[in-house]
Amino acid sequence: MKLSKKMLLLASTISAVFSTNSVAATEVKVAFNQSEKHPQYQALQLFGEELSKATDGRYKVTIFPNELLGDQRASLELVQNGAIQMAVVANPLVENYDKTFAVLGIPYVYANTDHQEKVFTSGILDDLFASTKKFGFEVLTAYTAGARSLYTKGAAITDQAGLKGKKIRVLQSDTMIKMLACMGGTGVPMNQGEVYTAIQQGVLDGAENNEITYADLKQYEVAPFFARTQHLRVADLLVVSEFFLSSMSSEDQAVLKKLAKESTKVEFKLWNEKIKSAEAIAKENGATFVEVDTTAYQQSCKPLQDELVQTPEQKVIFEKIVELK
Ligand code: GCU
């Protein structure tokens, strides 16, 4: 993807800003594709405050929400180039660099939010997260984005037969296209910002996402039937530029890494607090939520699970995830 002039300008190199005690602080720009109301935004804000405190104001985190620095694919490139310092990107985007990450996004691999929290805070992913160094970025930690379900216009779709021939937007990776196929439909990869209009114009029949994004982006206006398939608990990854990391002292790097890890617990808590109200907002605005027996989807997606757990690295991580159930 080409980076537009506007994005590069906004993202321009690390800038020095002045903190209250007049010490030059290094600005840490974080690209974020959701709104300021999102639990991840709030967790990142707290992370920024802690980082500033712990480094005597040497670093100042600025979060750019709402795809201001481009979609997730573009912002990951900005991190790689060192044009910005950090970004939150969904796991499938990183999986495009290393297929081992696909294991984190297998349909139905996490039993529930608690299981996912254990996986993200247990340390079992540390080596994998550090291994992306060779691509110019490291993964600092993972955040929850709840469970993704299918939503459509016209009527709720609760089984594979109903999904036949339906075009559903998915995150941008091959695994996500295969996931939609195993559920019976056709996955159309697209970035988040285009989804509303694509459904409205009939390019898509629907999409799949969590309740918070569904409500925040008002997607209930164009796809009011939300079928609780809960087929995927996508990990959102907080990534940091190697250029930036190597500009820090090893002490500051350690502080940044520790605080980023700690922000995951905060984010899970904020997520759990917000999830119910998001659903209520969607309902107040006309959305219908339909419960789904997920057994058939779990069965039809089993071959995809087998396909994504092939290499020794994938097998080790998969087993560790299952052990934490
Ligand atoms: C979720 C996830 C985001 C992702 C979005 C999407 O909201 O948290 O990281 O970008 O889905 O579907 O694009």
Short mmCIF file of C-alpha atoms and ligand atoms in Angstrom, two decimals:
data_model
loop_
_atom_site.label_atom_id
_atom_site.label_comp_id
_atom_site.label_asym_id
_atom_site.label_seq_id
_atom_site.Cartn_x
_atom_site.Cartn_y
_atom_site.Cartn_z
CA MET A 1 0.00 0.00 0.00
CA LYS A 2 1.26 3.48 -0.90
CA LEU A 3 1.52 5.92 1.98
CA SER A 4 -0.19 9.18 1.16
CA LYS A 5 1.59 12.51 1.57
CA LYS A 6 -0.87 13.46 4.30
CA MET A 7 -0.08 10.35 6.29
CA LEU A 8 3.66 10.81 5.98
CA LEU A 9 3.37 14.44 6.96
CA LEU A 10 1.30 13.61 10.03
CA ALA A 11 3.63 10.82 10.90
CA SER A 12 6.86 12.68 10.28
CA THR A 13 9.85 11.64 12.35
CA ILE A 14 10.12 11.59 16.15
CA SER A 15 9.46 15.10 17.30
CA ALA A 16 10.69 16.70 20.44
CA VAL A 17 7.99 18.25 22.57
CA PHE A 18 8.33 19.97 25.88
CA SER A 19 6.86 18.57 29.05
CA THR A 20 5.77 20.74 31.95
CA ASN A 21 9.17 20.68 33.63
CA SER A 22 10.76 21.88 30.34
CA VAL A 23 12.66 18.66 29.74
CA ALA A 24 12.60 17.79 26.06
CA ALA A 25 10.35 14.76 25.73
CA THR A 26 10.37 12.36 22.82
CA GLU A 27 6.95 12.01 21.28
CA VAL A 28 5.70 8.44 20.88
CA LYS A 29 3.08 8.46 18.12
CA VAL A 30 0.61 5.59 18.29
CA ALA A 31 -1.65 4.84 15.30
CA PHE A 32 -5.07 3.56 16.30
CA ASN A 33 -8.03 2.77 14.06
CA GLN A 34 -10.85 2.99 16.62
CA SER A 35 -12.38 5.92 18.50
CA GLU A 36 -11.33 7.66 21.74
CA LYS A 37 -14.16 5.80 23.52
CA HIS A 38 -12.60 2.39 22.79
CA PRO A 39 -11.17 0.38 25.75
CA GLN A 40 -7.84 0.05 23.94
CA TYR A 41 -7.59 3.84 23.57
CA GLN A 42 -8.19 4.25 27.29
CA ALA A 43 -5.68 1.54 28.20
CA LEU A 44 -3.12 3.20 25.91
CA GLN A 45 -3.74 6.57 27.53
CA LEU A 46 -2.99 5.10 30.95
CA PHE A 47 0.06 3.36 29.51
CA GLY A 48 1.25 6.76 28.21
CA GLU A 49 0.81 8.39 31.61
CA GLU A 50 2.72 5.57 33.31
CA LEU A 51 5.51 5.72 30.74
CA SER A 52 5.92 9.44 31.18
CA LYS A 53 5.99 9.08 34.98
CA ALA A 54 8.44 6.17 34.97
CA THR A 55 10.86 7.95 32.63
CA ASP A 56 10.73 11.36 34.32
CA GLY A 57 8.93 12.83 31.33
CA ARG A 58 11.42 11.64 28.71
CA TYR A 59 8.59 10.12 26.62
CA LYS A 60 5.20 11.51 25.74
CA VAL A 61 2.63 9.22 24.13
CA THR A 62 0.23 10.73 21.58
CA ILE A 63 -2.52 8.46 20.25
CA PHE A 64 -3.95 9.19 16.78
CA PRO A 65 -7.41 7.52 16.74
CA ASN A 66 -9.94 6.90 13.94
CA GLU A 67 -7.46 5.83 11.25
CA LEU A 68 -5.97 9.34 11.24
CA LEU A 69 -2.60 7.82 10.33
CA GLY A 70 -4.14 5.43 7.82
CA ASP A 71 -5.63 1.96 8.06
CA GLN A 72 -3.90 -0.80 10.01
CA ARG A 73 -1.87 -2.04 7.06
CA ALA A 74 -0.53 1.46 6.35
CA SER A 75 0.18 2.19 10.00
CA LEU A 76 2.15 -1.02 10.39
CA GLU A 77 4.30 0.12 7.46
CA LEU A 78 4.80 3.50 9.16
CA VAL A 79 6.01 1.65 12.27
CA GLN A 80 8.37 -0.47 10.18
CA ASN A 81 9.78 2.62 8.46
CA GLY A 82 10.25 4.34 11.80
CA ALA A 83 7.98 7.18 10.65
CA ILE A 84 5.85 6.55 13.75
CA GLN A 85 6.72 4.67 16.91
CA MET A 86 3.76 2.41 17.70
CA ALA A 87 0.43 1.10 16.41
CA VAL A 88 -2.36 -1.27 17.32
CA VAL A 89 -3.03 -3.75 14.54
CA ALA A 90 -5.20 -6.85 14.38
CA ASN A 91 -3.36 -10.17 14.47
CA PRO A 92 -4.17 -11.10 10.81
CA LEU A 93 -2.07 -8.10 9.67
CA VAL A 94 1.01 -9.47 11.46
CA GLU A 95 0.20 -12.98 10.31
CA ASN A 96 0.87 -11.71 6.78
CA TYR A 97 4.54 -11.43 7.86
CA ASP A 98 4.77 -14.68 9.83
CA LYS A 99 2.23 -17.49 9.57
CA THR A 100 2.96 -18.65 13.13
CA PHE A 101 0.70 -15.80 14.26
CA ALA A 102 -2.25 -17.49 12.53
CA VAL A 103 -2.52 -19.80 15.57
CA LEU A 104 -3.65 -16.81 17.67
CA GLY A 105 -6.57 -16.31 15.30
CA ILE A 106 -7.97 -19.80 14.83
CA PRO A 107 -11.77 -19.79 14.90
CA TYR A 108 -13.06 -20.95 18.30
CA VAL A 109 -9.55 -21.48 19.76
CA TYR A 110 -10.34 -19.50 22.93
CA ALA A 111 -13.09 -20.82 25.18
CA ASN A 112 -13.97 -17.35 26.46
CA THR A 113 -12.49 -13.96 27.43
CA ASP A 114 -10.88 -15.35 30.59
CA HIS A 115 -9.06 -18.03 28.63
CA GLN A 116 -7.82 -15.41 26.18
CA GLU A 117 -6.63 -13.21 29.04
CA LYS A 118 -4.64 -16.12 30.48
CA VAL A 119 -3.02 -16.72 27.09
CA PHE A 120 -2.11 -13.04 26.65
CA THR A 121 -0.73 -12.57 30.17
CA SER A 122 0.96 -15.94 30.72
CA GLY A 123 4.19 -15.17 28.88
CA ILE A 124 3.72 -18.07 26.43
CA LEU A 125 3.72 -15.65 23.51
CA ASP A 126 6.86 -13.69 24.50
CA ASP A 127 9.25 -15.44 22.10
CA LEU A 128 6.84 -15.21 19.21
CA PHE A 129 6.28 -11.50 19.90
CA ALA A 130 10.01 -10.76 19.97
CA SER A 131 10.61 -12.76 16.78
CA THR A 132 9.18 -10.07 14.49
CA LYS A 133 12.26 -7.91 15.12
CA LYS A 134 13.55 -8.99 11.73
CA PHE A 135 10.63 -7.19 10.08
CA GLY A 136 11.45 -3.90 11.80
CA PHE A 137 8.91 -4.08 14.60
CA GLU A 138 8.26 -6.00 17.82
CA VAL A 139 4.97 -6.98 19.36
CA LEU A 140 4.82 -5.55 22.88
CA THR A 141 1.58 -7.14 24.01
CA ALA A 142 -1.85 -8.34 22.90
CA TYR A 143 -5.22 -6.80 23.66
CA THR A 144 -8.62 -8.42 23.53
CA ALA A 145 -11.17 -7.38 20.95
CA GLY A 146 -13.88 -9.66 22.31
CA ALA A 147 -15.62 -12.20 20.13
CA ARG A 148 -16.53 -11.50 16.52
CA SER A 149 -19.97 -12.39 15.23
CA LEU A 150 -21.73 -12.09 11.86
CA TYR A 151 -24.08 -9.24 11.07
CA THR A 152 -26.07 -8.72 7.93
CA LYS A 153 -28.78 -6.70 6.25
CA GLY A 154 -32.20 -8.22 5.53
CA ALA A 155 -32.21 -11.07 8.02
CA ALA A 156 -30.03 -12.78 10.61
CA ILE A 157 -27.88 -15.58 9.25
CA THR A 158 -27.47 -18.38 11.75
CA ASP A 159 -26.17 -21.31 9.70
CA GLN A 160 -23.92 -22.27 6.81
CA ALA A 161 -26.79 -22.70 4.36
CA GLY A 162 -27.94 -19.16 5.03
CA LEU A 163 -24.45 -17.81 4.38
CA LYS A 164 -24.16 -19.42 0.94
CA GLY A 165 -23.33 -16.81 -1.69
CA LYS A 166 -23.22 -13.99 0.87
CA LYS A 167 -20.36 -11.51 0.73
CA ILE A 168 -19.03 -10.75 4.17
CA ARG A 169 -16.20 -8.32 4.90
CA VAL A 170 -13.22 -9.84 6.69
CA LEU A 171 -9.87 -8.58 7.99
CA GLN A 172 -7.08 -8.58 5.43
CA SER A 173 -5.49 -12.05 5.48
CA ASP A 174 -5.87 -15.40 3.69
CA THR A 175 -6.87 -17.06 6.94
CA MET A 176 -9.83 -14.73 7.30
CA ILE A 177 -11.00 -15.55 3.75
CA LYS A 178 -10.69 -19.26 4.55
CA MET A 179 -12.56 -18.74 7.81
CA LEU A 180 -15.54 -17.28 6.00
CA ALA A 181 -15.41 -20.13 3.50
CA CYS A 182 -15.53 -22.72 6.31
CA MET A 183 -18.57 -20.91 7.68
CA GLY A 184 -20.27 -21.20 4.28
CA GLY A 185 -19.91 -17.68 2.84
CA THR A 186 -17.52 -15.54 0.81
CA GLY A 187 -14.99 -13.40 2.68
CA VAL A 188 -14.15 -10.00 1.19
CA PRO A 189 -10.96 -8.50 2.71
CA MET A 190 -11.25 -4.78 3.33
CA ASN A 191 -10.09 -2.23 5.86
CA GLN A 192 -12.47 -1.20 8.61
CA GLY A 193 -13.11 2.36 7.40
CA GLU A 194 -14.74 1.20 4.15
CA VAL A 195 -17.17 -1.34 5.59
CA TYR A 196 -20.18 0.88 6.35
CA THR A 197 -20.40 2.31 2.84
CA ALA A 198 -19.72 -1.06 1.19
CA ILE A 199 -22.69 -2.61 3.02
CA GLN A 200 -24.85 0.43 2.36
CA GLN A 201 -24.09 0.30 -1.36
CA GLY A 202 -24.73 -3.45 -1.58
CA VAL A 203 -21.11 -4.38 -2.32
CA LEU A 204 -21.31 -6.49 0.85
CA ASP A 205 -24.16 -8.38 2.50
CA GLY A 206 -22.63 -7.87 5.90
CA ALA A 207 -19.53 -8.05 8.05
CA GLU A 208 -18.24 -9.66 11.22
CA ASN A 209 -16.94 -7.87 14.26
CA ASN A 210 -17.36 -7.41 18.00
CA GLU A 211 -20.23 -5.50 19.61
CA ILE A 212 -18.09 -2.47 20.53
CA THR A 213 -16.88 -1.78 17.00
CA TYR A 214 -20.35 -2.62 15.63
CA ALA A 215 -21.88 0.04 17.87
CA ASP A 216 -19.08 2.65 17.69
CA LEU A 217 -19.09 2.65 13.89
CA LYS A 218 -22.91 2.59 13.78
CA GLN A 219 -22.81 -0.42 11.50
CA TYR A 220 -26.22 -1.46 12.92
CA GLU A 221 -27.65 1.24 10.64
CA VAL A 222 -26.73 -0.77 7.53
CA ALA A 223 -26.61 -4.34 8.92
CA PRO A 224 -29.10 -4.54 11.80
CA PHE A 225 -29.16 -8.35 12.23
CA PHE A 226 -26.43 -9.52 14.59
CA ALA A 227 -26.12 -13.33 14.86
CA ARG A 228 -23.97 -14.29 17.82
CA THR A 229 -21.65 -16.76 16.08
CA GLN A 230 -18.68 -15.69 18.24
CA HIS A 231 -16.47 -17.47 15.71
CA LEU A 232 -13.29 -15.53 16.28
CA ARG A 233 -11.55 -13.78 19.15
CA VAL A 234 -9.04 -11.73 17.24
CA ALA A 235 -5.97 -10.54 19.12
CA ASP A 236 -5.07 -6.90 18.64
CA LEU A 237 -1.31 -6.41 18.81
CA LEU A 238 0.52 -3.37 20.14
CA VAL A 239 3.58 -3.06 17.91
CA VAL A 240 6.66 -0.87 18.31
CA SER A 241 9.23 0.25 15.76
CA GLU A 242 12.72 -1.23 15.99
CA PHE A 243 14.13 2.18 14.98
CA PHE A 244 12.46 3.72 17.98
CA LEU A 245 13.35 0.93 20.41
CA SER A 246 17.01 1.09 19.45
CA SER A 247 16.99 4.85 20.10
CA MET A 248 16.15 4.17 23.78
CA SER A 249 18.45 3.20 26.64
CA SER A 250 18.11 -0.43 27.67
CA GLU A 251 16.53 0.73 30.97
CA ASP A 252 13.87 2.75 29.14
CA GLN A 253 13.22 -0.15 26.75
CA ALA A 254 12.64 -2.44 29.73
CA VAL A 255 10.22 0.08 31.29
CA LEU A 256 8.31 0.47 28.03
CA LYS A 257 8.01 -3.30 27.60
CA LYS A 258 6.93 -3.89 31.18
CA LEU A 259 4.28 -1.13 31.12
CA ALA A 260 2.94 -2.31 27.76
CA LYS A 261 2.48 -5.82 29.17
CA GLU A 262 0.74 -4.43 32.24
CA SER A 263 -1.68 -2.47 30.04
CA THR A 264 -3.19 -5.75 28.81
CA LYS A 265 -4.84 -6.48 32.17
CA VAL A 266 -6.23 -2.94 32.24
CA GLU A 267 -7.57 -3.31 28.73
CA PHE A 268 -9.36 -6.59 29.50
CA LYS A 269 -11.01 -4.96 32.51
CA LEU A 270 -12.14 -1.94 30.48
CA TRP A 271 -13.36 -4.24 27.72
CA ASN A 272 -15.49 -6.30 30.09
CA GLU A 273 -17.00 -3.11 31.51
CA LYS A 274 -17.93 -1.66 28.14
CA ILE A 275 -19.22 -4.67 26.22
CA LYS A 276 -22.78 -4.69 27.61
CA SER A 277 -23.41 -1.02 26.98
CA ALA A 278 -22.26 -1.36 23.37
CA GLU A 279 -24.87 -4.02 22.77
CA ALA A 280 -27.53 -1.90 24.49
CA ILE A 281 -26.71 1.08 22.25
CA ALA A 282 -27.01 -1.08 19.13
CA LYS A 283 -30.37 -2.43 20.33
CA GLU A 284 -31.70 1.04 21.13
CA ASN A 285 -30.87 1.93 17.56
CA GLY A 286 -32.81 -0.94 16.07
CA ALA A 287 -30.36 -3.84 16.00
CA THR A 288 -31.66 -7.37 16.60
CA PHE A 289 -29.37 -9.85 18.37
CA VAL A 290 -29.95 -13.52 17.65
CA GLU A 291 -28.33 -16.34 19.64
CA VAL A 292 -26.67 -19.07 17.57
CA ASP A 293 -25.88 -22.72 18.24
CA THR A 294 -22.20 -22.66 17.25
CA THR A 295 -21.65 -26.45 17.18
CA ALA A 296 -21.99 -26.75 13.41
CA TYR A 297 -19.59 -23.82 12.78
CA GLN A 298 -17.07 -25.33 15.20
CA GLN A 299 -17.22 -28.56 13.22
CA SER A 300 -17.02 -26.96 9.79
CA CYS A 301 -14.01 -24.85 10.88
CA LYS A 302 -12.08 -27.80 12.31
CA PRO A 303 -10.22 -28.48 9.00
CA LEU A 304 -9.04 -24.86 9.02
CA GLN A 305 -7.70 -25.33 12.55
CA ASP A 306 -5.74 -28.38 11.35
CA GLU A 307 -4.42 -26.42 8.38
CA LEU A 308 -3.18 -23.60 10.63
CA VAL A 309 -1.35 -25.86 13.05
CA GLN A 310 1.33 -27.43 10.85
CA THR A 311 4.82 -26.17 11.66
CA PRO A 312 6.61 -27.13 14.91
CA GLU A 313 6.32 -23.50 16.11
CA GLN A 314 2.58 -23.45 15.41
CA LYS A 315 2.12 -26.77 17.21
CA VAL A 316 3.96 -25.61 20.35
CA ILE A 317 1.92 -22.44 20.65
CA PHE A 318 -1.34 -24.19 19.90
CA GLU A 319 -0.70 -26.78 22.62
CA LYS A 320 0.15 -24.08 25.14
CA ILE A 321 -3.05 -22.20 24.32
CA VAL A 322 -5.13 -25.34 24.75
CA GLU A 323 -3.40 -26.16 28.06
CA LEU A 324 -4.53 -22.81 29.48
CA LYS A 325 -8.22 -23.56 28.85
C1 GCU B 1 -11.78 -5.05 15.64
C2 GCU B 1 -10.35 -4.99 16.03
C3 GCU B 1 -9.56 -4.05 15.17
C4 GCU B 1 -9.83 -4.31 13.72
C5 GCU B 1 -11.30 -4.27 13.44
C6 GCU B 1 -11.58 -4.63 11.99
O1 GCU B 1 -12.44 -3.91 16.02
O2 GCU B 1 -10.25 -4.56 17.37
O3 GCU B 1 -8.20 -4.18 15.40
O4 GCU B 1 -9.23 -3.35 12.93
O5 GCU B 1 -11.94 -5.22 14.26
O6 GCU B 1 -12.37 -5.50 11.76
O7 GCU B 1 -10.96 -4.04 11.11
#
